[in-house]
Amino acid sequence: TGAISSLQRQMEIQESKLRRIRSEKEILLKQLRQQEVQLQAVTDKFCSLTEEEKQKEMMVMMEEENRNLQEVVVEQESQLAEQSKLIIELQETVSQLRAEVVTTRLQLLEQKQAQKEIQSQAEALQHKELQTRVALERVSTKFERYRSKIIQATFSMEGIRDPSGELTDDEVLEAMQKIFNERMELQQMLKNKGSR
């Protein structure tokens, strides 16, 4: 937004310069027309003279006035050419600044769109995290119930002492392994006895 404001200020300055130069150009053109009118008036006046001396005097005056006017015309034409060139340059600068404003606005829109997408992804991730936590809690609850059933089944067997405190997973596995080994030994003994 700051970049756009800066570009717009530059553009307003350039357009103000452009208006001022165009106004100066109009003034110069007006002066040039006035001088052309004066030159025409002197020429008309000269044409109406009949006396030879007045004609000579007027000829000298006209030639001098004509030289002065031609110098002014040349100078003003040069100024007009410079101002026309400057007007073209200013118009190009204004066009460039407008293009930069459009580009900057497009970039801002793209950034806003990207921010919206990131926000949407973040919200989706938060929702997924919540779902995962709920699922994890369900699994943990099921695991604890299953573990309690295993402990209850394991330590309800004959010959197994009740635990004195809270059991670790390794202690539960060790107790189960002991029951399994004893059953295997019993089966083996029964098998041997049966074969005899």
N, CA and C atoms as an extended XYZ file, in Angstrom:
588
Properties=species:S:1:pos:R:3:atomname:S:1:resname:S:1:resid:I:1 pbc="F F F"
N         0.848       -1.206        0.000 N   THR     1
C         0.000        0.000        0.000 CA  THR     1
C         0.881        1.253        0.000 C   THR     1
N         1.966        1.206        0.764 N   GLY     2
C         2.902        2.343        0.767 CA  GLY     2
C         3.530        2.557       -0.588 C   GLY     2
N         3.877        1.445       -1.255 N   ALA     3
C         4.485        1.540       -2.586 CA  ALA     3
C         3.496        2.151       -3.569 C   ALA     3
N         2.219        1.745       -3.473 N   ILE     4
C         1.191        2.289       -4.384 CA  ILE     4
C         1.014        3.783       -4.132 C   ILE     4
N         0.961        4.193       -2.861 N   SER     5
C         0.802        5.619       -2.529 CA  SER     5
C         1.973        6.428       -3.076 C   SER     5
N         3.194        5.886       -2.921 N   SER     6
C         4.382        6.575       -3.423 CA  SER     6
C         4.329        6.727       -4.935 C   SER     6
N         3.944        5.640       -5.612 N   LEU     7
C         3.848        5.686       -7.076 CA  LEU     7
C         2.770        6.674       -7.517 C   LEU     7
N         1.642        6.698       -6.790 N   GLN     8
C         0.571        7.625       -7.150 CA  GLN     8
C         1.006        9.076       -6.944 C   GLN     8
N         1.772        9.334       -5.862 N   ARG     9
C         2.287       10.699       -5.647 CA  ARG     9
C         3.214       11.108       -6.781 C   ARG     9
N         4.106       10.175       -7.176 N   GLN    10
C         5.011       10.469       -8.296 CA  GLN    10
C         4.216       10.749       -9.566 C   GLN    10
N         3.182        9.939       -9.774 N   MET    11
C         2.369       10.097      -10.968 CA  MET    11
C         1.658       11.452      -10.961 C   MET    11
N         1.143       11.872       -9.798 N   GLU    12
C         0.476       13.173       -9.686 CA  GLU    12
C         1.453       14.320       -9.951 C   GLU    12
N         2.695       14.179       -9.450 N   ILE    13
C         3.717       15.217       -9.684 CA  ILE    13
C         4.018       15.331      -11.172 C   ILE    13
N         4.197       14.151      -11.828 N   GLN    14
C         4.511       14.149      -13.259 CA  GLN    14
C         3.356       14.738      -14.062 C   GLN    14
N         2.116       14.388      -13.686 N   GLU    15
C         0.957       14.921      -14.405 CA  GLU    15
C         0.837       16.428      -14.192 C   GLU    15
N         1.186       16.917      -12.986 N   SER    16
C         1.164       18.354      -12.716 CA  SER    16
C         2.190       19.077      -13.589 C   SER    16
N         3.407       18.481      -13.696 N   LYS    17
C         4.439       19.060      -14.582 CA  LYS    17
C         3.942       19.099      -16.015 C   LYS    17
N         3.278       18.014      -16.416 N   LEU    18
C         2.769       17.911      -17.787 CA  LEU    18
C         1.749       19.007      -18.061 C   LEU    18
N         0.834       19.242      -17.111 N   ARG    19
C        -0.161       20.300      -17.282 CA  ARG    19
C         0.497       21.680      -17.355 C   ARG    19
N         1.512       21.890      -16.485 N   ARG    20
C         2.200       23.200      -16.488 CA  ARG    20
C         2.901       23.450      -17.820 C   ARG    20
N         3.568       22.430      -18.353 N   ILE    21
C         4.292       22.583      -19.624 CA  ILE    21
C         3.315       22.821      -20.772 C   ILE    21
N         2.188       22.118      -20.721 N   ARG    22
C         1.188       22.337      -21.776 CA  ARG    22
C         0.644       23.761      -21.722 C   ARG    22
N         0.459       24.267      -20.496 N   SER    23
C        -0.016       25.645      -20.334 CA  SER    23
C         1.009       26.639      -20.890 C   SER    23
N         2.323       26.376      -20.568 N   GLU    24
C         3.382       27.258      -21.099 CA  GLU    24
C         3.418       27.194      -22.625 C   GLU    24
N         3.183       26.003      -23.152 N   LYS    25
C         3.180       25.842      -24.618 CA  LYS    25
C         2.066       26.670      -25.252 C   LYS    25
N         0.878       26.653      -24.615 N   GLU    26
C        -0.254       27.433      -25.116 CA  GLU    26
C         0.070       28.933      -25.092 C   GLU    26
N         0.741       29.368      -23.995 N   ILE    27
C         1.113       30.790      -23.880 CA  ILE    27
C         2.076       31.175      -25.003 C   ILE    27
N         3.088       30.308      -25.241 N   LEU    28
C         4.059       30.588      -26.310 CA  LEU    28
C         3.383       30.631      -27.681 C   LEU    28
N         2.470       29.717      -27.915 N   LEU    29
C         1.745       29.715      -29.190 CA  LEU    29
C         0.916       30.994      -29.349 C   LEU    29
N         0.321       31.424      -28.231 N   LYS    30
C        -0.472       32.656      -28.267 CA  LYS    30
C         0.418       33.862      -28.593 C   LYS    30
N         1.601       33.916      -27.931 N   GLN    31
C         2.548       35.012      -28.203 CA  GLN    31
C         2.990       34.993      -29.664 C   GLN    31
N         3.243       33.793      -30.162 N   LEU    32
C         3.675       33.659      -31.549 CA  LEU    32
C         2.600       34.169      -32.508 C   LEU    32
N         1.350       33.832      -32.233 N   ARG    33
C         0.244       34.324      -33.083 CA  ARG    33
C         0.125       35.848      -33.013 C   ARG    33
N         0.302       36.391      -31.784 N   GLN    34
C         0.231       37.854      -31.631 CA  GLN    34
C         1.318       38.546      -32.449 C   GLN    34
N         2.539       37.929      -32.409 N   GLN    35
C         3.642       38.532      -33.160 CA  GLN    35
C         3.427       38.399      -34.669 C   GLN    35
N         2.813       37.318      -35.060 N   GLU    36
C         2.489       37.171      -36.489 CA  GLU    36
C         1.464       38.221      -36.927 C   GLU    36
N         0.490       38.478      -36.005 N   VAL    37
C        -0.509       39.517      -36.298 CA  VAL    37
C         0.163       40.885      -36.414 C   VAL    37
N         1.123       41.159      -35.476 N   GLN    38
C         1.853       42.440      -35.527 CA  GLN    38
C         2.630       42.563      -36.837 C   GLN    38
N         3.269       41.449      -37.220 N   LEU    39
C         4.050       41.462      -38.472 CA  LEU    39
C         3.135       41.723      -39.661 C   LEU    39
N         1.969       41.110      -39.640 N   GLN    40
C         1.021       41.318      -40.736 CA  GLN    40
C         0.534       42.753      -40.759 C   GLN    40
N         0.339       43.333      -39.552 N   ALA    41
C        -0.114       44.728      -39.471 CA  ALA    41
C         0.936       45.662      -40.064 C   ALA    41
N         2.214       45.410      -39.723 N   VAL    42
C         3.308       46.244      -40.267 CA  VAL    42
C         3.359       46.082      -41.779 C   VAL    42
N         3.185       44.869      -42.254 N   THR    43
C         3.217       44.604      -43.700 CA  THR    43
C         2.074       45.333      -44.388 C   THR    43
N         0.887       45.295      -43.815 N   ASP    44
C        -0.270       45.990      -44.387 CA  ASP    44
C        -0.042       47.501      -44.419 C   ASP    44
N         0.556       47.972      -43.305 N   LYS    45
C         0.838       49.416      -43.226 CA  LYS    45
C         1.825       49.843      -44.301 C   LYS    45
N         2.832       49.013      -44.507 N   PHE    46
C         3.835       49.304      -45.520 CA  PHE    46
C         3.203       49.334      -46.921 C   PHE    46
N         2.294       48.443      -47.151 N   CYS    47
C         1.654       48.370      -48.477 CA  CYS    47
C         0.819       49.619      -48.767 C   CYS    47
N         0.305       50.250      -47.739 N   SER    48
C        -0.560       51.413      -47.943 CA  SER    48
C         0.235       52.722      -48.130 C   SER    48
N         1.555       52.706      -47.853 N   LEU    49
C         2.366       53.927      -48.006 CA  LEU    49
C         2.631       54.218      -49.478 C   LEU    49
N         2.686       55.507      -49.786 N   THR    50
C         2.924       55.900      -51.181 CA  THR    50
C         4.203       56.715      -51.340 C   THR    50
N         4.594       57.425      -50.323 N   GLU    51
C         5.765       58.288      -50.441 CA  GLU    51
C         7.038       57.462      -50.352 C   GLU    51
N         8.031       57.824      -51.123 N   GLU    52
C         9.260       57.044      -51.245 CA  GLU    52
C        10.067       57.017      -49.955 C   GLU    52
N        10.218       58.149      -49.264 N   GLU    53
C        11.013       58.200      -48.038 CA  GLU    53
C        10.377       57.358      -46.928 C   GLU    53
N         9.035       57.529      -46.842 N   LYS    54
C         8.341       56.767      -45.816 CA  LYS    54
C         8.442       55.269      -46.111 C   LYS    54
N         8.422       54.989      -47.398 N   GLN    55
C         8.538       53.590      -47.776 CA  GLN    55
C         9.904       53.027      -47.387 C   GLN    55
N        10.965       53.840      -47.644 N   LYS    56
C        12.313       53.392      -47.275 CA  LYS    56
C        12.444       53.236      -45.757 C   LYS    56
N        11.931       54.234      -45.031 N   GLU    57
C        12.003       54.198      -43.573 CA  GLU    57
C        11.232       52.991      -43.013 C   GLU    57
N        10.071       52.831      -43.600 N   MET    58
C         9.258       51.698      -43.162 CA  MET    58
C         9.915       50.361      -43.525 C   MET    58
N        10.619       50.368      -44.694 N   MET    59
C        11.311       49.144      -45.123 CA  MET    59
C        12.387       48.760      -44.106 C   MET    59
N        13.160       49.777      -43.667 N   VAL    60
C        14.206       49.527      -42.669 CA  VAL    60
C        13.586       49.021      -41.373 C   VAL    60
N        12.517       49.719      -40.946 N   MET    61
C        11.851       49.323      -39.711 CA  MET    61
C        11.279       47.903      -39.811 C   MET    61
N        10.716       47.647      -40.991 N   MET    62
C        10.112       46.329      -41.182 CA  MET    62
C        11.165       45.219      -41.191 C   MET    62
N        12.288       45.528      -41.866 N   GLU    63
C        13.353       44.520      -41.909 CA  GLU    63
C        13.883       44.214      -40.507 C   GLU    63
N        14.066       45.292      -39.738 N   GLU    64
C        14.559       45.110      -38.368 CA  GLU    64
C        13.534       44.341      -37.518 C   GLU    64
N        12.250       44.771      -37.642 N   GLU    65
C        11.185       44.102      -36.910 CA  GLU    65
C        11.054       42.635      -37.342 C   GLU    65
N        11.244       42.461      -38.661 N   ASN    66
C        11.151       41.105      -39.213 CA  ASN    66
C        12.255       40.206      -38.655 C   ASN    66
N        13.488       40.768      -38.577 N   ARG    67
C        14.609       40.001      -38.008 CA  ARG    67
C        14.330       39.646      -36.546 C   ARG    67
N        13.844       40.674      -35.802 N   ASN    68
C        13.535       40.434      -34.396 CA  ASN    68
C        12.465       39.353      -34.235 C   ASN    68
N        11.424       39.493      -35.064 N   LEU    69
C        10.341       38.515      -34.983 CA  LEU    69
C        10.824       37.118      -35.386 C   LEU    69
N        11.677       37.056      -36.409 N   GLN    70
C        12.195       35.742      -36.828 CA  GLN    70
C        13.039       35.097      -35.719 C   GLN    70
N        13.834       35.935      -35.037 N   GLU    71
C        14.621       35.423      -33.910 CA  GLU    71
C        13.701       34.881      -32.810 C   GLU    71
N        12.656       35.677      -32.533 N   VAL    72
C        11.702       35.245      -31.498 CA  VAL    72
C        11.008       33.953      -31.924 C   VAL    72
N        10.633       33.911      -33.214 N   VAL    73
C         9.951       32.711      -33.726 CA  VAL    73
C        10.856       31.492      -33.607 C   VAL    73
N        12.135       31.663      -34.012 N   VAL    74
C        13.087       30.549      -33.929 CA  VAL    74
C        13.251       30.093      -32.478 C   VAL    74
N        13.389       31.076      -31.583 N   GLU    75
C        13.573       30.746      -30.161 CA  GLU    75
C        12.341       30.033      -29.602 C   GLU    75
N        11.151       30.560      -29.949 N   GLN    76
C         9.927       29.950      -29.441 CA  GLN    76
C         9.697       28.560      -30.043 C   GLN    76
N        10.039       28.403      -31.329 N   GLU    77
C         9.919       27.082      -31.942 CA  GLU    77
C        10.851       26.077      -31.266 C   GLU    77
N        12.053       26.562      -30.913 N   SER    78
C        13.003       25.695      -30.196 CA  SER    78
C        12.440       25.295      -28.825 C   SER    78
N        11.880       26.316      -28.120 N   GLN    79
C        11.274       26.025      -26.810 CA  GLN    79
C        10.103       25.048      -26.942 C   GLN    79
N         9.294       25.267      -27.998 N   LEU    80
C         8.161       24.365      -28.217 CA  LEU    80
C         8.629       22.940      -28.499 C   LEU    80
N         9.689       22.826      -29.283 N   ALA    81
C        10.227       21.491      -29.588 CA  ALA    81
C        10.718       20.807      -28.315 C   ALA    81
N        11.436       21.582      -27.468 N   GLU    82
C        11.913       21.026      -26.197 CA  GLU    82
C        10.740       20.614      -25.299 C   GLU    82
N         9.734       21.472      -25.242 N   GLN    83
C         8.582       21.165      -24.403 CA  GLN    83
C         7.800       19.970      -24.941 C   GLN    83
N         7.702       19.863      -26.271 N   SER    84
C         7.027       18.697      -26.852 CA  SER    84
C         7.765       17.417      -26.499 C   SER    84
N         9.117       17.501      -26.569 N   LYS    85
C         9.929       16.336      -26.197 CA  LYS    85
C         9.722       15.989      -24.720 C   LYS    85
N         9.704       17.044      -23.872 N   LEU    86
C         9.505       16.833      -22.436 CA  LEU    86
C         8.119       16.264      -22.146 C   LEU    86
N         7.114       16.726      -22.896 N   ILE    87
C         5.752       16.206      -22.737 CA  ILE    87
C         5.714       14.721      -23.043 C   ILE    87
N         6.388       14.313      -24.126 N   ILE    88
C         6.430       12.886      -24.497 CA  ILE    88
C         7.101       12.074      -23.393 C   ILE    88
N         8.232       12.604      -22.866 N   GLU    89
C         8.941       11.899      -21.790 CA  GLU    89
C         8.066       11.770      -20.542 C   GLU    89
N         7.361       12.865      -20.202 N   LEU    90
C         6.486       12.837      -19.027 CA  LEU    90
C         5.320       11.869      -19.222 C   LEU    90
N         4.781       11.833      -20.441 N   GLN    91
C         3.692       10.893      -20.720 CA  GLN    91
C         4.181        9.454      -20.571 C   GLN    91
N         5.415        9.195      -21.051 N   GLU    92
C         5.990        7.852      -20.902 CA  GLU    92
C         6.186        7.509      -19.418 C   GLU    92
N         6.677        8.517      -18.644 N   THR    93
C         6.882        8.291      -17.203 CA  THR    93
C         5.552        8.007      -16.501 C   THR    93
N         4.528        8.785      -16.847 N   VAL    94
C         3.205        8.578      -16.250 CA  VAL    94
C         2.677        7.183      -16.594 C   VAL    94
N         2.841        6.773      -17.866 N   SER    95
C         2.387        5.434      -18.280 CA  SER    95
C         3.134        4.351      -17.503 C   SER    95
N         4.445        4.561      -17.346 N   GLN    96
C         5.255        3.580      -16.597 CA  GLN    96
C         4.800        3.501      -15.135 C   GLN    96
N         4.548        4.680      -14.529 N   LEU    97
C         4.094        4.707      -13.135 CA  LEU    97
C         2.731        4.031      -12.989 C   LEU    97
N         1.843        4.248      -13.970 N   ARG    98
C         0.536        3.585      -13.915 CA  ARG    98
C         0.691        2.077      -14.002 C   ARG    98
N         1.606        1.633      -14.898 N   ALA    99
C         1.850        0.183      -15.027 CA  ALA    99
C         2.400       -0.388      -13.725 C   ALA    99
N         3.303        0.381      -13.064 N   GLU   100
C         3.870       -0.074      -11.788 CA  GLU   100
C         2.789       -0.157      -10.706 C   GLU   100
N         1.862        0.813      -10.721 N   VAL   101
C         0.757        0.789       -9.756 CA  VAL   101
C        -0.090       -0.464       -9.959 C   VAL   101
N        -0.403       -0.760      -11.240 N   VAL   102
C        -1.206       -1.957      -11.548 CA  VAL   102
C        -0.468       -3.214      -11.105 C   VAL   102
N         0.859       -3.281      -11.423 N   THR   103
C         1.659       -4.452      -11.039 CA  THR   103
C         1.690       -4.621       -9.523 C   THR   103
N         1.891       -3.510       -8.817 N   THR   104
C         1.943       -3.571       -7.346 CA  THR   104
C         0.601       -4.028       -6.771 C   THR   104
N        -0.496       -3.532       -7.348 N   ARG   105
C        -1.815       -3.953       -6.870 CA  ARG   105
C        -2.036       -5.443       -7.118 C   ARG   105
N        -1.590       -5.919       -8.291 N   LEU   106
C        -1.719       -7.350       -8.593 CA  LEU   106
C        -0.907       -8.184       -7.604 C   LEU   106
N         0.316       -7.703       -7.285 N   GLN   107
C         1.154       -8.420       -6.320 CA  GLN   107
C         0.483       -8.470       -4.946 C   GLN   107
N        -0.142       -7.334       -4.553 N   LEU   108
C        -0.841       -7.300       -3.266 CA  LEU   108
C        -2.013       -8.289       -3.256 C   LEU   108
N        -2.746       -8.345       -4.378 N   LEU   109
C        -3.854       -9.290       -4.465 CA  LEU   109
C        -3.357      -10.728       -4.362 C   LEU   109
N        -2.225      -11.011       -5.068 N   GLU   110
C        -1.645      -12.355       -5.012 CA  GLU   110
C        -1.209      -12.702       -3.591 C   GLU   110
N        -0.605      -11.718       -2.891 N   GLN   111
C        -0.166      -11.950       -1.507 CA  GLN   111
C        -1.366      -12.214       -0.595 C   GLN   111
N        -2.455      -11.441       -0.800 N   LYS   112
C        -3.654      -11.660        0.018 CA  LYS   112
C        -4.233      -13.054       -0.239 C   LYS   112
N        -4.237      -13.449       -1.538 N   GLN   113
C        -4.752      -14.777       -1.881 CA  GLN   113
C        -3.904      -15.870       -1.232 C   GLN   113
N        -2.560      -15.673       -1.302 N   ALA   114
C        -1.649      -16.654       -0.693 CA  ALA   114
C        -1.868      -16.723        0.817 C   ALA   114
N        -2.075      -15.563        1.462 N   GLN   115
C        -2.339      -15.541        2.902 CA  GLN   115
C        -3.632      -16.283        3.237 C   GLN   115
N        -4.666      -16.089        2.395 N   LYS   116
C        -5.934      -16.792        2.619 CA  LYS   116
C        -5.731      -18.309        2.514 C   LYS   116
N        -4.954      -18.724        1.485 N   GLU   117
C        -4.703      -20.153        1.303 CA  GLU   117
C        -3.935      -20.734        2.501 C   GLU   117
N        -2.912      -19.984        2.966 N   ILE   118
C        -2.127      -20.436        4.125 CA  ILE   118
C        -3.019      -20.526        5.356 C   ILE   118
N        -3.891      -19.518        5.539 N   GLN   119
C        -4.818      -19.520        6.676 CA  GLN   119
C        -5.757      -20.729        6.601 C   GLN   119
N        -6.245      -21.011        5.374 N   SER   120
C        -7.136      -22.146        5.188 CA  SER   120
C        -6.419      -23.459        5.500 C   SER   120
N        -5.149      -23.570        5.035 N   GLN   121
C        -4.364      -24.776        5.316 CA  GLN   121
C        -4.108      -24.929        6.816 C   GLN   121
N        -3.815      -23.799        7.482 N   ALA   122
C        -3.561      -23.831        8.930 CA  ALA   122
C        -4.810      -24.289        9.675 C   ALA   122
N        -5.979      -23.788        9.250 N   GLU   123
C        -7.233      -24.191        9.894 CA  GLU   123
C        -7.493      -25.683        9.661 C   GLU   123
N        -7.206      -26.158        8.420 N   ALA   124
C        -7.394      -27.580        8.118 CA  ALA   124
C        -6.465      -28.441        8.976 C   ALA   124
N        -5.208      -27.974        9.144 N   LEU   125
C        -4.249      -28.715        9.973 CA  LEU   125
C        -4.685      -28.753       11.444 C   LEU   125
N        -5.208      -27.619       11.921 N   GLN   126
C        -5.696      -27.568       13.299 CA  GLN   126
C        -6.854      -28.551       13.494 C   GLN   126
N        -7.758      -28.589       12.488 N   HIS   127
C        -8.890      -29.517       12.561 CA  HIS   127
C        -8.398      -30.966       12.557 C   HIS   127
N        -7.415      -31.234       11.679 N   LYS   128
C        -6.862      -32.585       11.594 CA  LYS   128
C        -6.154      -32.959       12.906 C   LYS   128
N        -5.427      -31.978       13.490 N   GLU   129
C        -4.737      -32.232       14.766 CA  GLU   129
C        -5.751      -32.582       15.861 C   GLU   129
N        -6.874      -31.844       15.869 N   LEU   130
C        -7.918      -32.111       16.865 CA  LEU   130
C        -8.492      -33.519       16.674 C   LEU   130
N        -8.756      -33.878       15.410 N   GLN   131
C        -9.279      -35.217       15.124 CA  GLN   131
C        -8.276      -36.296       15.559 C   GLN   131
N        -6.979      -36.027       15.289 N   THR   132
C        -5.937      -36.988       15.662 CA  THR   132
C        -5.856      -37.146       17.171 C   THR   132
N        -5.974      -36.029       17.889 N   ARG   133
C        -5.939      -36.091       19.361 CA  ARG   133
C        -7.115      -36.905       19.900 C   ARG   133
N        -8.304      -36.666       19.315 N   VAL   134
C        -9.487      -37.411       19.756 CA  VAL   134
C        -9.286      -38.899       19.492 C   VAL   134
N        -8.769      -39.231       18.268 N   ALA   135
C        -8.530      -40.633       17.926 CA  ALA   135
C        -7.481      -41.250       18.850 C   ALA   135
N        -6.435      -40.454       19.159 N   LEU   136
C        -5.378      -40.936       20.053 CA  LEU   136
C        -5.928      -41.214       21.453 C   LEU   136
N        -6.794      -40.334       21.926 N   GLU   137
C        -7.406      -40.539       23.238 CA  GLU   137
C        -8.256      -41.817       23.252 C   GLU   137
N        -9.007      -42.050       22.143 N   ARG   138
C        -9.820      -43.272       22.048 CA  ARG   138
C        -8.928      -44.516       22.074 C   ARG   138
N        -7.833      -44.475       21.282 N   VAL   139
C        -6.913      -45.613       21.225 CA  VAL   139
C        -6.279      -45.843       22.593 C   VAL   139
N        -5.862      -44.739       23.239 N   SER   140
C        -5.241      -44.845       24.564 CA  SER   140
C        -6.212      -45.464       25.567 C   SER   140
N        -7.479      -45.024       25.494 N   THR   141
C        -8.492      -45.576       26.404 CA  THR   141
C        -8.692      -47.070       26.156 C   THR   141
N        -8.800      -47.435       24.844 N   LYS   142
C        -8.950      -48.863       24.509 CA  LYS   142
C        -7.741      -49.670       24.974 C   LYS   142
N        -6.550      -49.076       24.778 N   PHE   143
C        -5.321      -49.773       25.179 CA  PHE   143
C        -5.297      -50.002       26.691 C   PHE   143
N        -5.674      -48.970       27.436 N   GLU   144
C        -5.679      -49.100       28.895 CA  GLU   144
C        -6.680      -50.169       29.342 C   GLU   144
N        -7.886      -50.187       28.694 N   ARG   145
C        -8.871      -51.224       29.039 CA  ARG   145
C        -8.327      -52.613       28.714 C   ARG   145
N        -7.704      -52.727       27.549 N   TYR   146
C        -7.140      -54.012       27.129 CA  TYR   146
C        -6.029      -54.447       28.086 C   TYR   146
N        -5.178      -53.501       28.484 N   ARG   147
C        -4.070      -53.774       29.402 CA  ARG   147
C        -4.612      -54.232       30.759 C   ARG   147
N        -5.692      -53.531       31.209 N   SER   148
C        -6.298      -53.906       32.497 CA  SER   148
C        -6.845      -55.339       32.447 C   SER   148
N        -7.492      -55.669       31.305 N   LYS   149
C        -8.025      -57.034       31.151 CA  LYS   149
C        -6.900      -58.070       31.153 C   LYS   149
N        -5.797      -57.746       30.464 N   ILE   150
C        -4.648      -58.673       30.431 CA  ILE   150
C        -4.098      -58.872       31.840 C   ILE   150
N        -3.925      -57.750       32.574 N   ILE   151
C        -3.404      -57.840       33.954 CA  ILE   151
C        -4.349      -58.660       34.819 C   ILE   151
N        -5.663      -58.360       34.648 N   GLN   152
C        -6.654      -59.076       35.459 CA  GLN   152
C        -6.630      -60.578       35.149 C   GLN   152
N        -6.557      -60.903       33.836 N   ALA   153
C        -6.537      -62.323       33.452 CA  ALA   153
C        -5.248      -62.994       33.896 C   ALA   153
N        -4.135      -62.282       33.801 N   THR   154
C        -2.836      -62.860       34.132 CA  THR   154
C        -2.717      -63.140       35.624 C   THR   154
N        -3.096      -62.175       36.436 N   PHE   155
C        -2.894      -62.302       37.877 CA  PHE   155
C        -4.060      -62.977       38.593 C   PHE   155
N        -5.057      -63.415       37.796 N   SER   156
C        -6.135      -64.204       38.418 CA  SER   156
C        -5.844      -65.702       38.318 C   SER   156
N        -4.743      -66.051       37.658 N   MET   157
C        -4.332      -67.458       37.525 CA  MET   157
C        -3.840      -67.978       38.877 C   MET   157
N        -4.017      -69.296       39.071 N   GLU   158
C        -3.532      -69.924       40.300 CA  GLU   158
C        -2.030      -69.900       40.334 C   GLU   158
N        -1.493      -69.633       41.493 N   GLY   159
C        -0.046      -69.643       41.664 CA  GLY   159
C         0.625      -68.329       41.311 C   GLY   159
N        -0.131      -67.333       40.820 N   ILE   160
C         0.444      -66.014       40.501 CA  ILE   160
C         0.091      -65.064       41.625 C   ILE   160
N         1.118      -64.433       42.152 N   ARG   161
C         0.888      -63.484       43.253 CA  ARG   161
C         0.299      -62.185       42.719 C   ARG   161
N        -0.600      -61.604       43.503 N   ASP   162
C        -1.169      -60.305       43.118 CA  ASP   162
C        -0.077      -59.238       43.150 C   ASP   162
N        -0.145      -58.295       42.208 N   PRO   163
C         0.877      -57.246       42.199 CA  PRO   163
C         0.776      -56.357       43.428 C   PRO   163
N         1.941      -55.923       43.914 N   SER   164
C         1.961      -55.073       45.114 CA  SER   164
C         1.681      -53.609       44.778 C   SER   164
N         1.968      -53.218       43.553 N   GLY   165
C         1.738      -51.821       43.152 CA  GLY   165
C         1.411      -51.760       41.659 C   GLY   165
N         1.580      -50.586       41.075 N   GLU   166
C         1.298      -50.439       39.646 CA  GLU   166
C         2.362      -51.171       38.834 C   GLU   166
N         1.904      -51.909       37.835 N   LEU   167
C         2.815      -52.743       37.037 CA  LEU   167
C         3.305      -51.999       35.808 C   LEU   167
N         4.545      -52.320       35.444 N   THR   168
C         5.061      -51.817       34.169 CA  THR   168
C         4.687      -52.820       33.085 C   THR   168
N         4.799      -52.391       31.838 N   ASP   169
C         4.500      -53.289       30.721 CA  ASP   169
C         5.438      -54.495       30.737 C   ASP   169
N         6.699      -54.274       31.080 N   ASP   170
C         7.669      -55.379       31.122 CA  ASP   170
C         7.273      -56.421       32.178 C   ASP   170
N         6.773      -55.967       33.329 N   GLU   171
C         6.360      -56.892       34.385 CA  GLU   171
C         5.152      -57.715       33.954 C   GLU   171
N         4.219      -57.072       33.239 N   VAL   172
C         3.051      -57.789       32.726 CA  VAL   172
C         3.494      -58.846       31.719 C   VAL   172
N         4.387      -58.457       30.804 N   LEU   173
C         4.893      -59.401       29.800 CA  LEU   173
C         5.634      -60.557       30.468 C   LEU   173
N         6.392      -60.257       31.498 N   GLU   174
C         7.150      -61.297       32.210 CA  GLU   174
C         6.195      -62.297       32.867 C   GLU   174
N         5.118      -61.791       33.485 N   ALA   175
C         4.129      -62.670       34.123 CA  ALA   175
C         3.434      -63.540       33.082 C   ALA   175
N         3.079      -62.927       31.918 N   MET   176
C         2.437      -63.693       30.849 CA  MET   176
C         3.376      -64.764       30.305 C   MET   176
N         4.647      -64.394       30.150 N   GLN   177
C         5.634      -65.351       29.647 CA  GLN   177
C         5.791      -66.529       30.617 C   GLN   177
N         5.741      -66.235       31.892 N   LYS   178
C         5.855      -67.287       32.913 CA  LYS   178
C         4.685      -68.260       32.795 C   LYS   178
N         3.460      -67.734       32.661 N   ILE   179
C         2.274      -68.594       32.496 CA  ILE   179
C         2.411      -69.427       31.235 C   ILE   179
N         2.847      -68.780       30.157 N   PHE   180
C         2.999      -69.483       28.875 CA  PHE   180
C         4.009      -70.620       29.002 C   PHE   180
N         5.156      -70.349       29.661 N   ASN   181
C         6.189      -71.382       29.826 CA  ASN   181
C         5.675      -72.548       30.675 C   ASN   181
N         4.949      -72.199       31.751 N   GLU   182
C         4.414      -73.252       32.625 CA  GLU   182
C         3.423      -74.133       31.878 C   GLU   182
N         2.587      -73.514       31.045 N   ARG   183
C         1.615      -74.292       30.265 CA  ARG   183
C         2.327      -75.176       29.247 C   ARG   183
N         3.368      -74.626       28.648 N   MET   184
C         4.137      -75.425       27.688 CA  MET   184
C         4.772      -76.619       28.383 C   MET   184
N         5.329      -76.402       29.572 N   GLU   185
C         5.938      -77.508       30.337 CA  GLU   185
C         4.887      -78.548       30.711 C   GLU   185
N         3.699      -78.052       31.118 N   LEU   186
C         2.621      -78.955       31.499 CA  LEU   186
C         2.168      -79.793       30.308 C   LEU   186
N         2.032      -79.130       29.157 N   GLN   187
C         1.615      -79.865       27.965 CA  GLN   187
C         2.653      -80.928       27.586 C   GLN   187
N         3.921      -80.516       27.720 N   GLN   188
C         4.997      -81.458       27.381 CA  GLN   188
C         4.972      -82.662       28.333 C   GLN   188
N         4.758      -82.390       29.633 N   MET   189
C         4.695      -83.466       30.621 CA  MET   189
C         3.529      -84.401       30.302 C   MET   189
N         2.348      -83.817       30.000 N   LEU   190
C         1.171      -84.617       29.670 CA  LEU   190
C         1.408      -85.432       28.409 C   LEU   190
N         2.072      -84.865       27.474 N   LYS   191
C         2.362      -85.554       26.213 CA  LYS   191
C         3.281      -86.742       26.456 C   LYS   191
N         4.337      -86.489       27.288 N   ASN   192
C         5.290      -87.560       27.599 CA  ASN   192
C         4.601      -88.678       28.367 C   ASN   192
N         3.776      -88.285       29.301 N   LYS   193
C         3.051      -89.269       30.105 CA  LYS   193
C         2.112      -90.080       29.232 C   LYS   193
N         1.449      -89.411       28.303 N   GLY   194
C         0.513      -90.083       27.406 CA  GLY   194
C         1.222      -91.073       26.508 C   GLY   194
N         2.432      -90.716       26.022 N   SER   195
C         3.178      -91.618       25.134 CA  SER   195
C         3.633      -92.861       25.870 C   SER   195
N         3.995      -92.725       27.152 N   ARG   196
C         4.388      -93.886       27.965 CA  ARG   196
C         3.193      -94.786       28.211 C   ARG   196
